[in-house]
Tab-separated table of C-alpha atoms and ligand atoms in Angstrom:
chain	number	residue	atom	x	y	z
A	1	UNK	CA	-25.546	4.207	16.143
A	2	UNK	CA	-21.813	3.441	17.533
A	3	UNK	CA	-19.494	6.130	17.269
A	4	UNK	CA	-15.835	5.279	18.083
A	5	UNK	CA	-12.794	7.759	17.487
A	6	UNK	CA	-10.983	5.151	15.279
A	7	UNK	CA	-13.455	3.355	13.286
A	8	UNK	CA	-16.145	6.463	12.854
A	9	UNK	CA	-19.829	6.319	13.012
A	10	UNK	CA	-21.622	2.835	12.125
A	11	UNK	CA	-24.998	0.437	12.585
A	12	UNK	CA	-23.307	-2.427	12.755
A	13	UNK	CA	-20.121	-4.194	11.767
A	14	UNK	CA	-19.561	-7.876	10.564
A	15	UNK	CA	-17.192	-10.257	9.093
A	16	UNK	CA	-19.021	-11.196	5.798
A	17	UNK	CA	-17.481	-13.071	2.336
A	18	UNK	CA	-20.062	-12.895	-1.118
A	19	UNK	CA	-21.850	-16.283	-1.526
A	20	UNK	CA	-21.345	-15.739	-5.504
A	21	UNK	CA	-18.488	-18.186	-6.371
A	22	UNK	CA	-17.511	-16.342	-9.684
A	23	UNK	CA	-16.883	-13.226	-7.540
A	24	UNK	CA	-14.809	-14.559	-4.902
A	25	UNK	CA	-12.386	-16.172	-7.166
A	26	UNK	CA	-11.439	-12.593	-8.246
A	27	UNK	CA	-12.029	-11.067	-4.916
A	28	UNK	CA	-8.995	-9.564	-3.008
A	29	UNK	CA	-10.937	-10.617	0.222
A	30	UNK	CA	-14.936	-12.199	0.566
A	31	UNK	CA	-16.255	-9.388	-2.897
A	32	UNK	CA	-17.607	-7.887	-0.487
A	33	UNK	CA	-17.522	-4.257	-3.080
A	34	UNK	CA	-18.197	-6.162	-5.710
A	35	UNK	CA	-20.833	-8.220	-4.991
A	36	UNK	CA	-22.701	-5.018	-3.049
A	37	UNK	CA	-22.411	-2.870	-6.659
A	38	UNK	CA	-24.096	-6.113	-8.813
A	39	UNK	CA	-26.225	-6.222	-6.532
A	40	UNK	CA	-27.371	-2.751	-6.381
A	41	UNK	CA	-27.365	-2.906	-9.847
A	42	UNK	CA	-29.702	-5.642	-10.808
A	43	UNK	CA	-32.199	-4.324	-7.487
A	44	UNK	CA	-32.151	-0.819	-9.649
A	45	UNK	CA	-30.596	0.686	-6.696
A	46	UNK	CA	-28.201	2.034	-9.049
A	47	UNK	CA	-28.252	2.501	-12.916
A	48	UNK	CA	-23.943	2.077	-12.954
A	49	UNK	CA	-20.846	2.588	-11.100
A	50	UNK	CA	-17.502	4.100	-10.499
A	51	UNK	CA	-15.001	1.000	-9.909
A	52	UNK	CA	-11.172	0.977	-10.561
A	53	UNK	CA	-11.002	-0.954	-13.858
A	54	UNK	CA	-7.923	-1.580	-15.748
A	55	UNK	CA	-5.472	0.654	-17.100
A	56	UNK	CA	-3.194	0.878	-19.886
A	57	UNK	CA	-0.383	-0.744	-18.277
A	58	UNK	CA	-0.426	-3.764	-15.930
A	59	UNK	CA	-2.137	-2.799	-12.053
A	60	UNK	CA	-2.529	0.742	-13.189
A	61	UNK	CA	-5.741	1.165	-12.440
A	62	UNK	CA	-7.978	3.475	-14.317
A	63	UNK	CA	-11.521	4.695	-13.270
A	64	UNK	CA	-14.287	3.405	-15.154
A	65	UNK	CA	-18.455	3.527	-15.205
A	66	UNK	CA	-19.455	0.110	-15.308
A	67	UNK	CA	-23.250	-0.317	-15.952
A	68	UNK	CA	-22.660	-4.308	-16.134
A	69	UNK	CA	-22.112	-7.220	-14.114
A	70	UNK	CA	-19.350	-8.574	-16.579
A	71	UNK	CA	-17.576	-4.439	-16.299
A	72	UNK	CA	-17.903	-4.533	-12.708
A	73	UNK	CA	-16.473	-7.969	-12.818
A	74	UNK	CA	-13.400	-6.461	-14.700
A	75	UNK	CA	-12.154	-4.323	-11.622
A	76	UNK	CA	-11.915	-6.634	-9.019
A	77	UNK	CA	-8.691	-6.678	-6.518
A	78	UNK	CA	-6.694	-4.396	-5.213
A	79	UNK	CA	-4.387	-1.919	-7.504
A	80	UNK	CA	-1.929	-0.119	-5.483
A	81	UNK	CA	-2.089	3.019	-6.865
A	82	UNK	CA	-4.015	6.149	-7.631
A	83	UNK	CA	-7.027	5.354	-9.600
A	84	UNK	CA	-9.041	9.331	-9.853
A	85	UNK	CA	-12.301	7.830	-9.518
A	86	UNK	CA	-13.791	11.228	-8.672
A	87	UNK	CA	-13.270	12.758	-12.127
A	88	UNK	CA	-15.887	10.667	-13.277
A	89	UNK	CA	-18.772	11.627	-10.862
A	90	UNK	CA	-19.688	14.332	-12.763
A	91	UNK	CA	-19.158	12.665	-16.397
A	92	UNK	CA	-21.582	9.075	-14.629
A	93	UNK	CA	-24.529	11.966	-14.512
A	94	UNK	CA	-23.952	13.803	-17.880
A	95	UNK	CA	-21.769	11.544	-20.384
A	96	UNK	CA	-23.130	8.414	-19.213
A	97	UNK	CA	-26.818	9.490	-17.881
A	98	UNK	CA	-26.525	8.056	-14.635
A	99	UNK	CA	-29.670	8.953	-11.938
A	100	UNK	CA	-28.243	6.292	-9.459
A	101	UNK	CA	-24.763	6.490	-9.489
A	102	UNK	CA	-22.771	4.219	-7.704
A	103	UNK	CA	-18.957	5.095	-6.213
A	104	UNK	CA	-16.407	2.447	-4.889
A	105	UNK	CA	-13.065	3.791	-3.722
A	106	UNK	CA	-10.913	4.822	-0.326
A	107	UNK	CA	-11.296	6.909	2.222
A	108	UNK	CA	-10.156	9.918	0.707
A	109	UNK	CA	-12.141	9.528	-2.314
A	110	UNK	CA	-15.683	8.665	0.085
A	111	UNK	CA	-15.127	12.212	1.723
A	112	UNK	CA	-14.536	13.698	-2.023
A	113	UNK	CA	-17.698	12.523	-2.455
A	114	UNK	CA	-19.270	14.031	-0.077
A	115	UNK	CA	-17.652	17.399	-0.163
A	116	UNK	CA	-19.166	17.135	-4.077
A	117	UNK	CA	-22.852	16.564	-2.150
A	118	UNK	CA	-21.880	19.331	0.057
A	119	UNK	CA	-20.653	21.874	-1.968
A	120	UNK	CA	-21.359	20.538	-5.920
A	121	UNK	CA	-19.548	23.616	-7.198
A	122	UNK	CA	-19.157	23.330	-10.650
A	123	UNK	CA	-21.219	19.314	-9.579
A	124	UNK	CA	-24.854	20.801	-9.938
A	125	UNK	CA	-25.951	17.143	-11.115
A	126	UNK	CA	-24.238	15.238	-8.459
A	127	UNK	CA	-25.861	15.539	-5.170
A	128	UNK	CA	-29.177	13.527	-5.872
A	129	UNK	CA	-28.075	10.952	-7.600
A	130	UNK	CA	-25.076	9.396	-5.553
A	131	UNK	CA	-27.112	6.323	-4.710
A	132	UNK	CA	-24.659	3.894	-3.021
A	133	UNK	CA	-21.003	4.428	-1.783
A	134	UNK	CA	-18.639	1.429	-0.859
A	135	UNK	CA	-15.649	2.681	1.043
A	136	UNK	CA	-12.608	0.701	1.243
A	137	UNK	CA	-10.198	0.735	4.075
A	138	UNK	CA	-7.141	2.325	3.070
A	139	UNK	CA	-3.449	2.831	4.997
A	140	UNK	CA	-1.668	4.129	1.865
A	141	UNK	CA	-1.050	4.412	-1.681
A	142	UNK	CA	1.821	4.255	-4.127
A	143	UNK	CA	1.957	6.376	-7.297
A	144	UNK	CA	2.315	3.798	-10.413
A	145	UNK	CA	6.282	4.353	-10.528
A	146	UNK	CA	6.468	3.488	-7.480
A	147	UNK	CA	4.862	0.154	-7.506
A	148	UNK	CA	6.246	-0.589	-10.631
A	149	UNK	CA	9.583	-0.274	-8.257
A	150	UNK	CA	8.651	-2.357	-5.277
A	151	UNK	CA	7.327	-5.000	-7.402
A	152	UNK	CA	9.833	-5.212	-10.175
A	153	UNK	CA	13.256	-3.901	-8.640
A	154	UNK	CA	11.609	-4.932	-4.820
A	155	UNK	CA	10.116	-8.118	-5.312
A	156	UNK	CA	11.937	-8.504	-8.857
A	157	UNK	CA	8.808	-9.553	-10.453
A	158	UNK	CA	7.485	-8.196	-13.611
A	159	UNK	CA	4.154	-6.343	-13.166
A	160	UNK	CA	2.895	-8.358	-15.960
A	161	UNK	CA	2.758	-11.767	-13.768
A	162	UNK	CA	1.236	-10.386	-11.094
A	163	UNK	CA	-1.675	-12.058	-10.217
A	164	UNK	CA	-2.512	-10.438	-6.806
A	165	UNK	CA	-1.263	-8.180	-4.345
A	166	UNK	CA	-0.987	-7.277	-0.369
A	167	UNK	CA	-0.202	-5.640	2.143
A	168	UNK	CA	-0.236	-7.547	5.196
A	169	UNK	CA	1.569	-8.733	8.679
A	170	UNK	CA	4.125	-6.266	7.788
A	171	UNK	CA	5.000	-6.782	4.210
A	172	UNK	CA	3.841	-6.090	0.589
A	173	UNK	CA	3.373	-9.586	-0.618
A	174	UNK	CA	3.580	-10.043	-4.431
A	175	UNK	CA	1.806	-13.464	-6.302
A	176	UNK	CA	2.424	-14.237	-9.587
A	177	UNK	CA	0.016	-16.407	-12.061
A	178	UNK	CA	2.727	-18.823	-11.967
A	179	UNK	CA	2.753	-19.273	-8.215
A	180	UNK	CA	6.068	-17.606	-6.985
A	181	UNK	CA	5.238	-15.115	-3.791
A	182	UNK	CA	7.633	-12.864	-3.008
A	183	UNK	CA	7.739	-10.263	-0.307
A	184	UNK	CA	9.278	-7.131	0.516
A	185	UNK	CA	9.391	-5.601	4.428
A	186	UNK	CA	6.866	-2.275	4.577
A	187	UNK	CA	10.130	-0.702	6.081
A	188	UNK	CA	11.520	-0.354	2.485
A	189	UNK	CA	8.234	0.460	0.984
A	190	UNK	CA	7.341	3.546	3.214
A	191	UNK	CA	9.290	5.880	1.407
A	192	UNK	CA	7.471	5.582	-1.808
A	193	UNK	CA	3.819	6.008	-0.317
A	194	UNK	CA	2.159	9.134	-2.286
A	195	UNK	CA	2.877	11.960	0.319
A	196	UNK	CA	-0.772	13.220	0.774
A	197	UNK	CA	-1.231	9.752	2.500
A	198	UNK	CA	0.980	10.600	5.394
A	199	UNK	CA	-1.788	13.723	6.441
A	200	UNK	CA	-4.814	11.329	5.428
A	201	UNK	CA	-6.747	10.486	9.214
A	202	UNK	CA	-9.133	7.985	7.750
A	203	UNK	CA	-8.324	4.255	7.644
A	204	UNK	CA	-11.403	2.748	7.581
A	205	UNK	CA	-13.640	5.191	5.395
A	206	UNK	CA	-15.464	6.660	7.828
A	207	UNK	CA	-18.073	8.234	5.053
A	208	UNK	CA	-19.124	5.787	2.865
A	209	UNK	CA	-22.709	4.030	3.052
A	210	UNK	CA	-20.761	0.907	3.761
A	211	UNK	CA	-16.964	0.715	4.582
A	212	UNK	CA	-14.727	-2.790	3.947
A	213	UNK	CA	-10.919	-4.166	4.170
A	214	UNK	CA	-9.591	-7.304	5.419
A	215	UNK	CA	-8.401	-6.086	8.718
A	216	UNK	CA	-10.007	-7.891	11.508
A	217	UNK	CA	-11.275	-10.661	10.002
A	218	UNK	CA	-10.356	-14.417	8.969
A	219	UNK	CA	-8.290	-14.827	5.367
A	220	UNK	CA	-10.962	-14.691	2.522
A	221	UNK	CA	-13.468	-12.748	4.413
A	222	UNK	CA	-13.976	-9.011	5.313
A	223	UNK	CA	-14.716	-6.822	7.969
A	224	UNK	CA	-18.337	-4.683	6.710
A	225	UNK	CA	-19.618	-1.743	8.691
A	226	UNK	CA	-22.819	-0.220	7.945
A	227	UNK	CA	-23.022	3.198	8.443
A	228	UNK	CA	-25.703	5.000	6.640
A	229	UNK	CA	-29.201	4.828	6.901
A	230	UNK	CA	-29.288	4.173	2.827
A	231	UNK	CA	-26.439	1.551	3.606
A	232	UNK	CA	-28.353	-0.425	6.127
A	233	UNK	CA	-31.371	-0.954	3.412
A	234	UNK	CA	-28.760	-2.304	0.676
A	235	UNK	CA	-26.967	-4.592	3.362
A	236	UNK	CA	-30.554	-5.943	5.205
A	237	UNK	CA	-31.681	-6.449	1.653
A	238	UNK	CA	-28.492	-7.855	0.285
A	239	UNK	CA	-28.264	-10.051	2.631
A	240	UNK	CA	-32.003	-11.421	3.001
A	241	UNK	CA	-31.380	-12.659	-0.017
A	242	UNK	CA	-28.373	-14.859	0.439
A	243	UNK	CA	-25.587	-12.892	-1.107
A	244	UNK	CA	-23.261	-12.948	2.134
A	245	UNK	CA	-22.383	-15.551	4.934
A	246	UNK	CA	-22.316	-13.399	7.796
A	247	UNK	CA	-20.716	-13.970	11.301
A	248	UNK	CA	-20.724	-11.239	14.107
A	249	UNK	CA	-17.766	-9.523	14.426
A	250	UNK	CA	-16.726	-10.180	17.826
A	251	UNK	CA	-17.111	-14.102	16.608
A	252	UNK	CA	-14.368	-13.760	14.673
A	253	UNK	CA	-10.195	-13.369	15.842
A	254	UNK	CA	-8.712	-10.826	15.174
A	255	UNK	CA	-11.559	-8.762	15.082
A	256	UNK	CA	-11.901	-5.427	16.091
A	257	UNK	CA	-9.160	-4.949	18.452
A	258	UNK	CA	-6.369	-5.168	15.387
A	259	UNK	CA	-8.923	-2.804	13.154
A	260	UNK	CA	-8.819	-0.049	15.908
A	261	UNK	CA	-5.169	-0.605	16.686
A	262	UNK	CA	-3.984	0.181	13.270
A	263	UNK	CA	-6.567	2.811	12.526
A	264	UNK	CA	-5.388	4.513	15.798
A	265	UNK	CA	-1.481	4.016	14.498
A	266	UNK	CA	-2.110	5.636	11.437
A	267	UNK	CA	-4.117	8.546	12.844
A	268	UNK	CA	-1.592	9.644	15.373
A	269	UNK	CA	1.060	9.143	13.140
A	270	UNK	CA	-0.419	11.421	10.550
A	271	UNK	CA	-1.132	13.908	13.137
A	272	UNK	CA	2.220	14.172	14.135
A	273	UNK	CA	2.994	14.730	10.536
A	274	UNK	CA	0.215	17.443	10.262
A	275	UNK	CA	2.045	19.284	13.309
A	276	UNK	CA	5.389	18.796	11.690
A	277	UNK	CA	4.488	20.440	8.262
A	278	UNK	CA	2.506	23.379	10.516
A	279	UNK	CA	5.295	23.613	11.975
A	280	UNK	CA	7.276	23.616	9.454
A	281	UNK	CA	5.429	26.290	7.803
A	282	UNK	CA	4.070	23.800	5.333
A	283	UNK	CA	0.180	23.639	4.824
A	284	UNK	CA	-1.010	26.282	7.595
A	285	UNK	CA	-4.525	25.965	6.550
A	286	UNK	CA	-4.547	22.624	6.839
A	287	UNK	CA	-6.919	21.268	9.603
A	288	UNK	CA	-7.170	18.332	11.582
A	289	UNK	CA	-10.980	17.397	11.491
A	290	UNK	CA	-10.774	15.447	14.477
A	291	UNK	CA	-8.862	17.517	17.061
B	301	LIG	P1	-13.225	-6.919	-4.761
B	301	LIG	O1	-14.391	-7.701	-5.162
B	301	LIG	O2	-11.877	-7.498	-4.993
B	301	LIG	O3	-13.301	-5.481	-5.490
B	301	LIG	C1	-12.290	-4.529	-5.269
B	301	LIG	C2	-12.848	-3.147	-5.500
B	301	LIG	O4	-11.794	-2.244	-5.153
B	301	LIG	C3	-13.234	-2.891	-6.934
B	301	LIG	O5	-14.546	-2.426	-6.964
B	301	LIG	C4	-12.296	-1.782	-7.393
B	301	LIG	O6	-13.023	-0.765	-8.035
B	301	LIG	C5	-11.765	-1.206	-6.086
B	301	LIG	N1	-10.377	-0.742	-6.205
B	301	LIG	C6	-9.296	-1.482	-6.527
B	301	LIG	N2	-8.198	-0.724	-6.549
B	301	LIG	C7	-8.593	0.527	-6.235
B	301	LIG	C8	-7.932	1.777	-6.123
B	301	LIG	N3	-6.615	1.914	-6.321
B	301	LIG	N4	-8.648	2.883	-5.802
B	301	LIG	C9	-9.994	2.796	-5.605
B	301	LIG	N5	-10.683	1.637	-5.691
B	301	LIG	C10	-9.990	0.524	-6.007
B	301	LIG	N6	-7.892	-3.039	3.453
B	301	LIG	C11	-7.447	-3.237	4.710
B	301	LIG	O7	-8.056	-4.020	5.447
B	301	LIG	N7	-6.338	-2.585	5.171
B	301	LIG	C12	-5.614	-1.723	4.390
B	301	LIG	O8	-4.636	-1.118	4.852
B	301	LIG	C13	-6.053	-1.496	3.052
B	301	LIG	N8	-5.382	-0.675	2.225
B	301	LIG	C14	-5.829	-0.475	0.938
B	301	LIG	C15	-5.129	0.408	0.100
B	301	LIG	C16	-5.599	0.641	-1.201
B	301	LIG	C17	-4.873	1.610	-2.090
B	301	LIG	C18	-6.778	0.015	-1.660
B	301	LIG	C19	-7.305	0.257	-3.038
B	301	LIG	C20	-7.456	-0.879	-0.831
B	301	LIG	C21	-6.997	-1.130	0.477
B	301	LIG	N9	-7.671	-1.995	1.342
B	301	LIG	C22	-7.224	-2.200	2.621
B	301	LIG	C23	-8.931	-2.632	0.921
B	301	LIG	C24	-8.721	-4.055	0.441
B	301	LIG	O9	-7.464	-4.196	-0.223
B	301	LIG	C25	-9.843	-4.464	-0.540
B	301	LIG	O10	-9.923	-3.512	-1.577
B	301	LIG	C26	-11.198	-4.506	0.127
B	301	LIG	O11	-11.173	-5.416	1.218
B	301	LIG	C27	-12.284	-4.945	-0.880
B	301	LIG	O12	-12.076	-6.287	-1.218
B	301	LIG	P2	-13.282	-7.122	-1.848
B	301	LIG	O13	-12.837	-8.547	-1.934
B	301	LIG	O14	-14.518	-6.800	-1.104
B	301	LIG	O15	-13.415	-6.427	-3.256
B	302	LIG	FE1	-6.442	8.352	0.126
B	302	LIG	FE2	-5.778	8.295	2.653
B	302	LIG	FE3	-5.639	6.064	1.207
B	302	LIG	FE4	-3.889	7.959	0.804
B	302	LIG	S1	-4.135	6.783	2.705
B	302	LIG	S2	-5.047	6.894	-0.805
B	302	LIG	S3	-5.092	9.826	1.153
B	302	LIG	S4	-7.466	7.204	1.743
C-alpha cells in the first residue's frame, strides 16, 4: 500500500480509458465510473447504483438509483453542481431493496459514505450493503445558480446547448451541440464556488474503493487509483476481462507530478481558510483531519 499526503492511501494507480465504445462517446474522460458500475452490475457485484442522473432543468443534476445499464448510461459527464447523492443511500436499501448498493460521487460525498458505515445513525441498513464506491476527483462545485451564471451570462451560452463541460488549464470551458466553445478564466468563476468547498481537503477522494479525474493523464483517458482491498478485486477483474486499456502511470505525461501539485494547492489553500474562519471565530469545532 502507498500512502502519500496528497493523493491518500492506494494499491496502485493507472491511466486507463473503458474499451466500451458506446460509453466513451458520453464519457467526460475514458468512462472510467461508468463503465466500473455496468460492470459491477452485470458481475452481481452490485444489485444498482447511486449516479448523478438528470434533473429537471438542463446540467442540474439529480441523484438517481439506476439498476440498468441504459439508467446508468443516462448520467454520464460531469454536472457542475450539487447533486445529494447521499439522501438516497438509505432509500437504495429500503425503497429500492438494494443488498449491493453501489455509490458514485466526490470526495465529500465518499467520506459521507463512510461516516454512514461508521456511525449509520438513523442508517441501520447501510453498512453491509455498500458494495462498490467510485470516487471522483473533485476541486469545487457551483450551486445550480451559479452555473447557470457562468455559463449563460459568463460564457453567454444557454444551458440548454450545452453539450459538455470543463474545467481545465485554467478555465471553465463550455461546448455546445452545435460546436461553439467558449471559455471563461477560473479567476471570475472562484467567487461562485459553493463555500463548504473552500474547507474541503480532499481532491482526489481519498475514500472511495476506486478514485478517478482527468488530472494527470492524456485527453480522453483517466487517472484510476485503487485503494481498497474490495476495489482491487473489481479493477483485477474488470480489467481481465478487457473493459480498460491500461498504461502505467508514470508512462504517461503529465502524470502524477500535476495530480499531487494541485491536490497539494488546494489542501493548503483550504487550510489557510480553515485557520481564517477559526480565527475568525467561525466554525471552532471544525477540525483539520490531516494536521
Ligand atoms: P463518466 O462515464 O462520464 O461518468 C460520470 C459520473 O460522474 C457519473 O456516474 C455521474 O453519476 C457522476 N457525476 C456527474 N456529475 C456529478 C456530480 N455533480 N456529483 C456527483 N457525481 C457526479 N476531475 C479532475 O481530474 N479534476 C477536477 O478538479 C475535477 N473536479 C470535478 C468537480 C465535480 C463537481 C465533479 C462532479 C467531477 C470532477 N472531476 C474532476 C471528475 C471528472 O470531471 C469526471 O467526473 C471523472 O473523471 C469521471 O469521468 P468518467 O469519464 O470516468 O465518467
Ligand atoms: Fe465536495 Fe470538496 Fe468537491 Fe466541494 S470540493 S463538492 S466539498 S468534494
Amino acid at each position: 500500500m502507498i500512502s502519500d499526503p496528497y493523493l491518500g492511501k492506494y494499491i496502485t494507480c493507472v491511466s486507463a480509458r473503458s474499451t466500451d465504445k458506446e460509453i466513451l462517446k458520453k464519457a467526460q474522460d475514458g468512462g472510467i465510473a461508468t463503465t466500473l458500475m455496468v460492470y459491477a452490475l452485470e458481475e452481481g457485484i452490485i444489485d444498482g447504483t447511486i449516479v448523478a442522473g438528470e434533473g429537471d432543468r438542463p446540467w442540474e443534476p439529480k441523484p438517481v438509483v439506476a439498476m440498468s445499464r441504459e439508467d446508468i448510461l443516462k448520467a454520464q459527464g460531469t454536472k457542475y453542481s450539487i447533486s445529494p447523492q447521499i439522501s438516497w443511500l438509505k432509500e437504495a436499501t429500503r425503497s429500492f431493496g438494494l443488498d449491493k448498493v453501489g455509490v458514485t460521487g466526490v470526495c465529500c460525498q465518499m467520506q459521507a459514505v463512510r461516516k454512514a458505515q461508521l456511525y449509520p445513525i438513523n442508517m441501520r441498513d447501510v453498512p453491509g450493503k455498500v458494495a462498490l464506491t467510485v470516487g471522483l476527483f473533485c476541486m469545487e462545485n457551483f450551486p445550480y445558480k451559479s452555473l447557470q451564471t457562468i455559463v449563460e451570462d459568463h460564457a453567454a451560452q444557454s444551458l440548454g446547448s450545452v453539450k459538455k463541460m470543463e474545467i481545465t488549464k485554467g478555465k471553465f470551458w463550455v461546448h455546445t451541440e452545435r460546436g461553439n466553445v467558449a471559455t471563461v478564466p477560473l479567476k471570475a468563476t472562484h467567487k461562485y464556488e459553493q463555500p463548504g468547498c473552500h474547507v474541503c481537503l480532499d481532491y482526489v477522494s481519498n475514500l472511495g474503493d476506486i478514485s478517478t479525474g482527468s488530472v494527470g493523464s492524456p485527453e480522453g483517458w483517466s487517472t484510476v487509483f485503487i485503494r481498497t482491498k474490495k476495489g482491487n478485486e473489481v479493477w483485477s477483474k474488470a480489467v481481465a476481462a478487457g473493459m480498460f486499456e491500461t498504461k502505467p502511470i508514470e508512462d504517461v505525461k503529465p502524470g502524477l507530478e500535476l495530480l499531487t501539485k494541485l491536490a497539494k494547492e488546494k489542501i493548503d489553500k483550504n487550510r489557510k481558510t480553515l485557520e481564517e474562519r477559526r480565527n475568525f471565530g467561525v466554525n471552532k469545532a471544525l477540525r483539520d483531519p490531516y494536521a
